[in-house]
XYZ file of C-alpha atoms in Angstrom:
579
model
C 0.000 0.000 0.000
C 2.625 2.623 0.816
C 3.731 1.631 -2.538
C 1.254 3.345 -4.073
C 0.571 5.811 -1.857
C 4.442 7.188 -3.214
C 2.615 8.105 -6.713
C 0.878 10.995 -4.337
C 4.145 12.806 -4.368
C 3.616 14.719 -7.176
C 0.151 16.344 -5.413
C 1.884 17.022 -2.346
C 0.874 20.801 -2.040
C -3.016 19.560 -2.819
C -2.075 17.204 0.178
C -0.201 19.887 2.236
C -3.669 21.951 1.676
C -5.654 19.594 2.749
C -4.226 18.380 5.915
C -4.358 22.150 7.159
C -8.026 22.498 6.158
C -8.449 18.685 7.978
C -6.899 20.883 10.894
C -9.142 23.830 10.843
C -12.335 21.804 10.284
C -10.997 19.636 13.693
C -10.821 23.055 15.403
C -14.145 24.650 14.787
C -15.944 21.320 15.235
C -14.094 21.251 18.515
C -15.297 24.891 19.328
C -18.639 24.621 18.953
C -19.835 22.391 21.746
C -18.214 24.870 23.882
C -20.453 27.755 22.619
C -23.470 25.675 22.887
C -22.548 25.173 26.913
C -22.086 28.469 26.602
C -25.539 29.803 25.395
C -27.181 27.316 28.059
C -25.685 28.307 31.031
C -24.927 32.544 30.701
C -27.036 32.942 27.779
C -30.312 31.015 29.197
C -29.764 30.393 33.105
C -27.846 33.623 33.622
C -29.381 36.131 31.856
C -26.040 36.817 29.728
C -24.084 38.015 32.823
C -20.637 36.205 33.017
C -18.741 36.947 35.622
C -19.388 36.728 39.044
C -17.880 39.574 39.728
C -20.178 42.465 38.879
C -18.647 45.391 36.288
C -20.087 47.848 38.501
C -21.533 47.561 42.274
C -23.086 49.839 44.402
C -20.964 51.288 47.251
C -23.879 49.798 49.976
C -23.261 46.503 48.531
C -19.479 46.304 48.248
C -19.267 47.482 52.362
C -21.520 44.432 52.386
C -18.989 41.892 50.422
C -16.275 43.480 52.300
C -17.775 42.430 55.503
C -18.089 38.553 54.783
C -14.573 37.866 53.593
C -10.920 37.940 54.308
C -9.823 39.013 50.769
C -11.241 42.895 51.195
C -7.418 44.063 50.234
C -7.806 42.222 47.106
C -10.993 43.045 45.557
C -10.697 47.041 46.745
C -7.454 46.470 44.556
C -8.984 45.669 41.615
C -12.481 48.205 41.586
C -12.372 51.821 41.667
C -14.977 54.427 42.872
C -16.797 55.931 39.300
C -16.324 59.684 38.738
C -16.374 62.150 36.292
C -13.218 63.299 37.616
C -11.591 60.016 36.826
C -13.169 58.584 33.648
C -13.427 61.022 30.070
C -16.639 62.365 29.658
C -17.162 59.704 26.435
C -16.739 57.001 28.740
C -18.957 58.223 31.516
C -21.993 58.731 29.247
C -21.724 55.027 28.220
C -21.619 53.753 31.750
C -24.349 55.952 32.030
C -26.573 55.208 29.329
C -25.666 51.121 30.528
C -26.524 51.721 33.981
C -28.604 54.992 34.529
C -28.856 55.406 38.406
C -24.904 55.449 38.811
C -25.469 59.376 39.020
C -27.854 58.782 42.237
C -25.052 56.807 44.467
C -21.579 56.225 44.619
C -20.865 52.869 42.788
C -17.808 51.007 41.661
C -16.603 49.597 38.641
C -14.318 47.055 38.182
C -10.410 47.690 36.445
C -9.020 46.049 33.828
C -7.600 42.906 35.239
C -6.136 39.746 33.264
C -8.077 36.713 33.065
C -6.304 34.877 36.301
C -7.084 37.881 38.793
C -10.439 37.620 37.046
C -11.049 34.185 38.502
C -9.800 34.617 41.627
C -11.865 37.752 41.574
C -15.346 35.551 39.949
C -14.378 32.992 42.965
C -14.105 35.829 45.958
C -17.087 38.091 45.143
C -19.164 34.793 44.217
C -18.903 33.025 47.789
C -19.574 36.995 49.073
C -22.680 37.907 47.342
C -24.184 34.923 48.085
C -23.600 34.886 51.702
C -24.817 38.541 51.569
C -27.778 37.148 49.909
C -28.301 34.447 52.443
C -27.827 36.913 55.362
C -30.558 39.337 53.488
C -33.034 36.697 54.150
C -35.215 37.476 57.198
C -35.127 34.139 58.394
C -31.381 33.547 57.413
C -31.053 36.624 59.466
C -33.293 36.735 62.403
C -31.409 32.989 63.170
C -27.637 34.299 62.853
C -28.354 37.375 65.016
C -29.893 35.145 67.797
C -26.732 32.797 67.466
C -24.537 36.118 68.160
C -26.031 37.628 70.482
C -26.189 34.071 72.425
C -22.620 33.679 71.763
C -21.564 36.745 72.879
C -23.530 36.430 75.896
C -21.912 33.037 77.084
C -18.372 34.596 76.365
C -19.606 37.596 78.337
C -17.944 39.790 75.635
C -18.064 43.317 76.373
C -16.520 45.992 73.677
C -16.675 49.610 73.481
C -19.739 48.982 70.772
C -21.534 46.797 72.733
C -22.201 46.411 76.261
C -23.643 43.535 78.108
C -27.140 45.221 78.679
C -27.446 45.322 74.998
C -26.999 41.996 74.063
C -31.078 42.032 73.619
C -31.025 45.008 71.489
C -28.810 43.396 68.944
C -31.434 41.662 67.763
C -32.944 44.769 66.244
C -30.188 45.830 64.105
C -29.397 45.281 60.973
C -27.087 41.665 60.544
C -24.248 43.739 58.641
C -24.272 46.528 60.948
C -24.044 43.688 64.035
C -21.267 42.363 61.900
C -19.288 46.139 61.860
C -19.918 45.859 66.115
C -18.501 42.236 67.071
C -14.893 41.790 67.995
C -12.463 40.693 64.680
C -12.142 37.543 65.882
C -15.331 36.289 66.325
C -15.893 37.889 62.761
C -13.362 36.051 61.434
C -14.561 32.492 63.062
C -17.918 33.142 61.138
C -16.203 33.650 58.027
C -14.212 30.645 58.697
C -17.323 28.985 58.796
C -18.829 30.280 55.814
C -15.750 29.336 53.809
C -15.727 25.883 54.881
C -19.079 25.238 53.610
C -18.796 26.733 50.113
C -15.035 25.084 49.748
C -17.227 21.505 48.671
C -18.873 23.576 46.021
C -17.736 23.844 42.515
C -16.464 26.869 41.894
C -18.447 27.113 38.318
C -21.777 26.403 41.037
C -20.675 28.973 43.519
C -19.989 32.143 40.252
C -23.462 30.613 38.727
C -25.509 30.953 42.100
C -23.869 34.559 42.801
C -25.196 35.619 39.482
C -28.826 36.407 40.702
C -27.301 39.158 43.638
C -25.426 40.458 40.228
C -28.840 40.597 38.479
C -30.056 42.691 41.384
C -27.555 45.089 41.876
C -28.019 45.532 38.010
C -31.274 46.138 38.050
C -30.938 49.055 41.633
C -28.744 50.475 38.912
C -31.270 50.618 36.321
C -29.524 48.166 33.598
C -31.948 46.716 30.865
C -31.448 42.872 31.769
C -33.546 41.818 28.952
C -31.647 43.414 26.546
C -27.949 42.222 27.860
C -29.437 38.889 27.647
C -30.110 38.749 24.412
C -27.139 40.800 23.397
C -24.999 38.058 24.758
C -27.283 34.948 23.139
C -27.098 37.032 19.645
C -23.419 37.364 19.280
C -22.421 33.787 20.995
C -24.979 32.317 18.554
C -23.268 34.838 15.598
C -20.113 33.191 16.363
C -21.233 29.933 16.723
C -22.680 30.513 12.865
C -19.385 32.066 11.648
C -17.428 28.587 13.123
C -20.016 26.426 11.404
C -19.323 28.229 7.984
C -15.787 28.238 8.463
C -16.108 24.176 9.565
C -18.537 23.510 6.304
C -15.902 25.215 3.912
C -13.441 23.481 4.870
C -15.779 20.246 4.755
C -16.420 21.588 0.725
C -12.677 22.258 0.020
C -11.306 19.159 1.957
C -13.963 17.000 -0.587
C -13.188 18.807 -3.814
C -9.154 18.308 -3.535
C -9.554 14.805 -2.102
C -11.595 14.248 -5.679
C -9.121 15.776 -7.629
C -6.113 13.738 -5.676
C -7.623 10.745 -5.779
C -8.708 11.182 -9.297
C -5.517 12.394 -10.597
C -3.738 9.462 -8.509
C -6.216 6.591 -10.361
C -4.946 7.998 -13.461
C -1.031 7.771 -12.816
C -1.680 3.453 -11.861
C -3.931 2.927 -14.602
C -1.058 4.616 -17.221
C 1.566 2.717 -15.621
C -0.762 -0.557 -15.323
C -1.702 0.162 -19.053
C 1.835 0.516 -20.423
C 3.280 -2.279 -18.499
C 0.692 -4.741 -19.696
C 1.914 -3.929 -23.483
C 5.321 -4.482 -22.607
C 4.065 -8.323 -21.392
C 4.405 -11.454 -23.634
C 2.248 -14.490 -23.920
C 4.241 -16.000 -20.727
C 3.065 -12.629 -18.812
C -0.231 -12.614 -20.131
C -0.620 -16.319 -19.251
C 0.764 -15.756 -16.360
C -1.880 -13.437 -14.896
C -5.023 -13.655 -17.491
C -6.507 -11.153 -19.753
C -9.697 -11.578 -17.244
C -7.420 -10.323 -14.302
C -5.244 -7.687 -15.873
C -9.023 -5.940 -16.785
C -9.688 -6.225 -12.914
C -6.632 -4.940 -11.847
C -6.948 -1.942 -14.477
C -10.277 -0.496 -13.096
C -11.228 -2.209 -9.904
C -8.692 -3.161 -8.069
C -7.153 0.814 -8.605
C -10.804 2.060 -8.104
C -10.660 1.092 -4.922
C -7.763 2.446 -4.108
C -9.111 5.657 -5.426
C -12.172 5.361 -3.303
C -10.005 4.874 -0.554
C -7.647 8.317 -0.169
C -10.432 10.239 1.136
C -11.255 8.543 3.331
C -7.780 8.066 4.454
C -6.776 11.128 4.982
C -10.097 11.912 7.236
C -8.777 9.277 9.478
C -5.099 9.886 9.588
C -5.302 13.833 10.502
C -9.185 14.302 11.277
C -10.433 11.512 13.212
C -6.957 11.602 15.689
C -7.743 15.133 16.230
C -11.156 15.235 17.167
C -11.176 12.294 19.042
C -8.286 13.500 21.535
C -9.160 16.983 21.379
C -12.640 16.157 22.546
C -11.387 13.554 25.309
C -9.115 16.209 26.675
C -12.333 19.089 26.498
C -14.040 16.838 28.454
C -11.570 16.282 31.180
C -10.254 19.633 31.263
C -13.899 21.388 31.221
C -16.811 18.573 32.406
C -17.035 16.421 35.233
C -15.015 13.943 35.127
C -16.855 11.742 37.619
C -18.900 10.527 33.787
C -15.783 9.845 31.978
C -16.356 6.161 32.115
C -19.196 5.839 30.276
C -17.017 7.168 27.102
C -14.686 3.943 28.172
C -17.498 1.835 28.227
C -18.745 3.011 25.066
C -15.633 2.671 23.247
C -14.969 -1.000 24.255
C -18.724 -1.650 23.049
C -18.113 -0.300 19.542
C -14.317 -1.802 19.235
C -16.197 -5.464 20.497
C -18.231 -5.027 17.709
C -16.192 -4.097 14.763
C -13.623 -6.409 16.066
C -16.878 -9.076 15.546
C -17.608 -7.873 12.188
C -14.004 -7.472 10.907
C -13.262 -11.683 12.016
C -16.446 -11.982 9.758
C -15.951 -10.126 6.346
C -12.377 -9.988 5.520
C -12.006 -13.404 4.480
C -14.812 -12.537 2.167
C -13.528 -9.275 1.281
C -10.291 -11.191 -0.040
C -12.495 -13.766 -1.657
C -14.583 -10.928 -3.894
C -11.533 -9.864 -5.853
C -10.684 -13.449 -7.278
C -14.526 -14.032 -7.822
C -14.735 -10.823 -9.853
C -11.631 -11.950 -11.724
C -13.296 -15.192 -12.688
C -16.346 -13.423 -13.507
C -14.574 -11.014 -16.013
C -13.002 -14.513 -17.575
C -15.501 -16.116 -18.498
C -17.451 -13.390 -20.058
C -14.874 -12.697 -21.751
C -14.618 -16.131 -22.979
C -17.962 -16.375 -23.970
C -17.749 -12.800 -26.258
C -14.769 -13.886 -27.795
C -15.528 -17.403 -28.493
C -19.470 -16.625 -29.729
C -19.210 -17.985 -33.071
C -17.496 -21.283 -32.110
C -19.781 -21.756 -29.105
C -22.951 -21.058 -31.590
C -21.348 -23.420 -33.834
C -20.576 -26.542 -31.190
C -24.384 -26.207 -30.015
C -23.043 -24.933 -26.308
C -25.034 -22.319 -25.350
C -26.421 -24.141 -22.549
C -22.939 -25.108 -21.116
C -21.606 -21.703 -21.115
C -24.789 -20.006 -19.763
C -24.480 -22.627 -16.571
C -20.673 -21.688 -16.271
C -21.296 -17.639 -16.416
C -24.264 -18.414 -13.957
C -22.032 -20.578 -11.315
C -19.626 -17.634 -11.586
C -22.343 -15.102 -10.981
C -23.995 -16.988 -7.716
C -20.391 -17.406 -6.437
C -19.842 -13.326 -6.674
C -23.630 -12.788 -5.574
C -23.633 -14.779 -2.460
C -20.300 -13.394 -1.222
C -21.509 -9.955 -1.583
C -25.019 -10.769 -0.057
C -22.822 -12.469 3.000
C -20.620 -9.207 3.357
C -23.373 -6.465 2.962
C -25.904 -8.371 5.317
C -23.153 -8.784 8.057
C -21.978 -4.799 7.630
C -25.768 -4.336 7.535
C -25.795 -5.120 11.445
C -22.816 -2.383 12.156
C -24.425 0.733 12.149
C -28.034 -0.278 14.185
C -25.580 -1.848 16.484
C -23.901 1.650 16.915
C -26.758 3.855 16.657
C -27.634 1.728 19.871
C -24.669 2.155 21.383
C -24.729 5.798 20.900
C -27.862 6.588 21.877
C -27.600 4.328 25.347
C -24.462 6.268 25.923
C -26.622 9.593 25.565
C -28.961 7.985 27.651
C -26.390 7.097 30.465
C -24.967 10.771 30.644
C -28.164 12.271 30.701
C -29.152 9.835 33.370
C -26.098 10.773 35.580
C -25.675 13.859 34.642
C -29.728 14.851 35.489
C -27.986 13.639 38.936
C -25.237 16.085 39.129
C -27.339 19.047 37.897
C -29.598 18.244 40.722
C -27.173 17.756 43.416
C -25.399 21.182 41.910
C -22.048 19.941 40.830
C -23.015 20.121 37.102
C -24.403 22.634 35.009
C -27.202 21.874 31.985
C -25.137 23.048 29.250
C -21.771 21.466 30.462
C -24.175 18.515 30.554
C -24.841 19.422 26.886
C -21.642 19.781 26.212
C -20.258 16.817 27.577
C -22.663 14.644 24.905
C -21.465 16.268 22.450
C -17.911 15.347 23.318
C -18.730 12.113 23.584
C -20.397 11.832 20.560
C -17.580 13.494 18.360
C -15.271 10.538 19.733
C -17.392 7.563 19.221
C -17.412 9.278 15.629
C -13.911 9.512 15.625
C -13.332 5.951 16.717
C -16.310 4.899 14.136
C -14.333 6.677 11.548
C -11.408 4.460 12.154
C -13.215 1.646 12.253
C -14.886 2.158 8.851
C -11.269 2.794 7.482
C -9.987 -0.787 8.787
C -12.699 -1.999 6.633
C -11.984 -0.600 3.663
C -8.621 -0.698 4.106
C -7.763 -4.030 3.969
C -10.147 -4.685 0.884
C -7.569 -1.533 -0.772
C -4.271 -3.642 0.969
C -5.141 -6.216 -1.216
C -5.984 -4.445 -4.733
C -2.857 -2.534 -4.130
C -1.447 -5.908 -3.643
C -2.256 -6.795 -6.778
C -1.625 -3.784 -8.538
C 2.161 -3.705 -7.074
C 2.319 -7.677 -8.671
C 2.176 -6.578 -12.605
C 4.127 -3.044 -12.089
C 6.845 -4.958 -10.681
C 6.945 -8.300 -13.249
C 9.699 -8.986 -14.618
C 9.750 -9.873 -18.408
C 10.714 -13.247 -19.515
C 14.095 -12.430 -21.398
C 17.440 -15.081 -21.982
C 20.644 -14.186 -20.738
C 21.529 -11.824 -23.436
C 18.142 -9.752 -22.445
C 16.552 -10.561 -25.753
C 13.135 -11.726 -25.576
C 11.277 -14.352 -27.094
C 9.923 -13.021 -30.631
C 13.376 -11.201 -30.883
C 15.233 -14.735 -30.204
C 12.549 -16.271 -32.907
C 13.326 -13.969 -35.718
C 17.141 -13.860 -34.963
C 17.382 -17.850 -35.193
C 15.719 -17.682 -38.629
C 16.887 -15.009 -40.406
C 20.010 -15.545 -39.971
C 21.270 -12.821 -37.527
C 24.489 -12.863 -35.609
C 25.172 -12.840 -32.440
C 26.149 -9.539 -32.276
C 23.688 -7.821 -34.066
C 20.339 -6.741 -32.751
C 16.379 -7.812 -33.937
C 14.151 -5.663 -32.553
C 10.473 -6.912 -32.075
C 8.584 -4.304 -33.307
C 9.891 -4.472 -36.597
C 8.011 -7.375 -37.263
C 4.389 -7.773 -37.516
C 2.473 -11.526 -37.138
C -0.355 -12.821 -39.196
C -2.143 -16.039 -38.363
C -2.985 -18.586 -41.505
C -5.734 -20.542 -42.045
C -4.055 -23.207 -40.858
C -2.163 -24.025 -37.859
C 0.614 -21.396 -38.631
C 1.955 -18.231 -37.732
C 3.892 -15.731 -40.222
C 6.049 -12.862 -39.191
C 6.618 -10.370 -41.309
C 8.785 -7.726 -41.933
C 7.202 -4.455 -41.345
C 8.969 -2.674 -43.372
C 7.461 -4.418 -46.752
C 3.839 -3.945 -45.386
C 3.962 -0.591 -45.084
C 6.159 -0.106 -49.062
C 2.656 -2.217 -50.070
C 0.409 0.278 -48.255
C 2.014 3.472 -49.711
C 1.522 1.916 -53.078
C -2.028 1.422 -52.579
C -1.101 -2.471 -53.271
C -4.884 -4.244 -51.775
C -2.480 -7.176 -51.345
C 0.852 -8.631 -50.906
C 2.168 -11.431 -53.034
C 3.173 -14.507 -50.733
C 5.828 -15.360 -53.450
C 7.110 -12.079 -53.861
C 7.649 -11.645 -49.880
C 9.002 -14.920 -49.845
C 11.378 -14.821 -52.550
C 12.832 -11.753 -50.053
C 13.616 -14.154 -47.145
C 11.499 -11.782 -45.242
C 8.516 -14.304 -44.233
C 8.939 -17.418 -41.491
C 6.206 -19.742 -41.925
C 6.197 -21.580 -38.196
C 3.575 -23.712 -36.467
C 1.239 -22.599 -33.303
C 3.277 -25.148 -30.894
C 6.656 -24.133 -31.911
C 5.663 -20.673 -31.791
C 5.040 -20.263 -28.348
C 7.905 -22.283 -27.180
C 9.921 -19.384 -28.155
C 7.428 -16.875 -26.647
């Protein structure tokens, strides 16, 4: 096979070309399940808000955030009070016309930050708007300010904000303004405590559930919500077209030079295939059959020319997709469903494995059947007259119709065995959907998944069962191709019968009986042979047919010719001893 595959290297920019358009098709395929998890869970579930950390936040709410963490230092770092003083006026009047009510308190806006301190940032402002959430709850609240003042009580703490009489009067204040009035360290035990609970959470869970307290302070600063939604939704889902145009081009391109390659490679075997059967003699043609050298010089190379596309998916495409999309899924899904992509995999490589024992003795078989095929109808064309004239139509219609079942019943065996591969697979695919959905319905519920990683993730999975599917197509066909190529590589590389002194066998024949020395030098092709009515053979020199022809001479005188020494009268037998 890689015999063949060396008459490529004269397309090797159309193969250079396609390999990078196998790449970029691998790449946006790869993209797009990403965008999709994207559109489900900020487009849908979070209103198009991604970060955690708001852009802007009132000043009320950030004394808030600051109150219920350890990391104040840090996220004062990285927001700044808005003011006319410090922003240009053309940059003002958008934050204003984004969030109107920024004139009617002081608010903060976030700096430019890079995209780590951005998800330490998402992580530290998520777990602190939603405990100021929580503690906004009146019944969240009313509970934590009983469990102070208690505490306090049985430590008998007394500071110069709160006295021991007023340990019942705590309980009508405000929970953050309790929270300015206890002692550091008891602050710090209750953020302790709060940390330790949300440390179990994914941190994906903890930035999607702060998202609503962003929504809010949004909204207090009069942001149109609708409208950022689908803002987000219409340019994710704009980019999401512009990868699926860029993927589909490439799909176009990679299929019109594949044509052309393949195409342009069928041509090159069939030339060489064609000119090396004319150099062959009867040995040769013996040798293989004019029956086989037909099959070899359009099937057998038509299925290697069916083959490079396909090849050429699997070498660069498949590989890519399928460990691009393992490593998506481990790097951005739960992993805790990996092993349902294992299971699936050993399913489909049990049954090609099944399927591949089955066929590929048959798959060998069809080529020889298809030779025998081609003999004898070309036996019976050739030898109409003298079958009409022996009475044995009957025998030769029996012998082309044993030859026909033979090829019918292996193909019937192969297609209705590869007719079970792809139900068995569309099972296997869709109980492997059916399995994530199943445990991933689980994680979304318990809140260590989200719905569109969920999405996401079956996607994934389906791009490498594809991927492995694609490979197992191609050792299918490939073997089938191994073994045309097989036969292709046996007539480009026989060697011609010749003696010792390279002459061949017509060249040896006229030599002997003309005459010639030793060291002179008959060339074939000067000759040209006529059959007799009789059991003979004449060869001729060439060079008197053609005087005859230019003299418009209808025929040439056996005597004259002979008279010459330029005739050899020699029987069938004899003939082909020397051939």
């Amino acid at each position: 096979m890689l015999k063949i595959l060396k008459n490529l290297k004269q397309s090797w920019i159309i193969i250079v070309f396609i390999i990078v358009l196998l790449c970029v098709q691998a790449m946006a395929d790869l993209n797009l399940p990403d965008y999709t998890s994207k559109i489900v869970n900020i487009g849908i579930q979070q209103g198009g808000i991604e970060n955690a950390a708001p852009d802007v936040v009132t000043k009320q709410t950030m004394d808030k955030v600051l109150i219920t963490t350890k990391e104040d230092e840090f996220i004062l770092g990285n927001y700044e009070i808005i003011s006319k003083e410090k922003l240009s006026e053309k940059e003002y009047e958008k934050y204003l016309k984004k969030y109107p009510n920024i004139e009617k308190q002081e608010t903060y806006r976030i700096k430019d930050v890079n995209d780590d301190t951005l998800d330490k940032l998402n992580l530290e402002m998520g777990k602190s708007l939603m405990v100021v959430s929580m503690l906004e709850e009146p019944e969240t609240s009313a509970m934590i300010k009983e469990q102070i003042s208690q505490a306090l009580k049985n430590l008998n703490v007394e500071t110069e904000n709160i006295h021991v009489q007023d340990y019942d009067q705590l309980l009508q204040q405000d929970i953050f303004t309790i929270a300015k009035m206890i002692p550091e360290e008891q602050l710090n035990m209750l953020v302790d405590v709060i940390n330790e609970k949300y440390a179990q959470m994914p941190d994906s869970i903890i930035e999607q559930s702060a998202i609503n307290s962003v929504k809010v302070e949004y909204e207090k600063l009069g942001a149109n919500l609708e409208k950022i939604q689908n803002n987000y939704i219409l340019f994710a889902g704009i980019q999401m077209l512009g990868i699926s145009l860029i993927s589909m081009a490439s799909a176009i391109l990679i299929t019109l030079f594949s044509a052309k390659m393949a195409g342009k490679l069928g041509k090159v075997l069939r030339e060489k295939v064609y000119k090396k059967v004319l150099s062959f003699s009867s040995t040769e043609y013996r040798k293989f059959g004019s029956a086989s050298l037909i099959t070899r010089n359009t099937n057998d190379i038509q299925q290697i020319q069916n083959l490079i596309p396909m090849l050429f998916r699997v070498v660069v495409y498949a590989p890519i997709v399928g460990i691009g999309a393992f490593l998506k899924v481990l790097t951005t899904s739960e992993n805790s469903m990996t092993w349902i992509i294992g299971v699936a995999i050993l399913a489909i490589l049990f049954i090609i494995g099944t399927l591949f024992a089955l066929t590929m003795p048959k798959f060998k078989k069809l080529q020889d059947l298809i030779d025998k095929l081609n003999g004898v109808s070309r036996e019976i064309l050739t030898g109409l007259p003298v079958i009409r004239a022996f009475n044995k139509e009957k025998y030769e219609e029996n012998k082309f119709d044993n030859a026909n079942k033979d090829l019918m019943k292996t193909n019937i065996f192969v297609n209705r065995t590869m007719s079970f591969m792809m139900p068995a697979l569309m099972f296997i695919m869709n109980s492997t959907m059916l399995l994530i959905i199943w445990f991933g319905g689980q994680n979304v519920d318990q809140g260590v998944l989200q719905v569109g990683d969920m999405m996401a993730f079956i996607q994934y999975t389906m791009q490498i069962i594809m991927s492995f599917l694609m490979i197992s197509m191609i050792s299918i066909m490939l073997p089938r191709a191994s073994i045309s190529a097989k036969r292709i590589n046996e007539v480009l590389d026989e060697l011609l019968v010749e003696d010792e002194s390279g002459t061949t066998g017509v060249e040896k024949l006229v030599s002997k009986h003309l005459g010639v020395k030793d060291d002179e030098k008959i060339i074939a092709s000067d000759f040209c042979a006529l059959s007799g009515l009789t059991n003979e053979v004449y060869l001729i020199d060439a060079s008197i047919i053609i005087d005859y022809f230019e003299r418009n001479e209808s025929s040439i005188p056996y005597d004259a010719i002979k008279s010459k020494g330029h005739i050899i009268k020699y029987s069938y037998p004899l003939l082909l001893d020397y051939l």
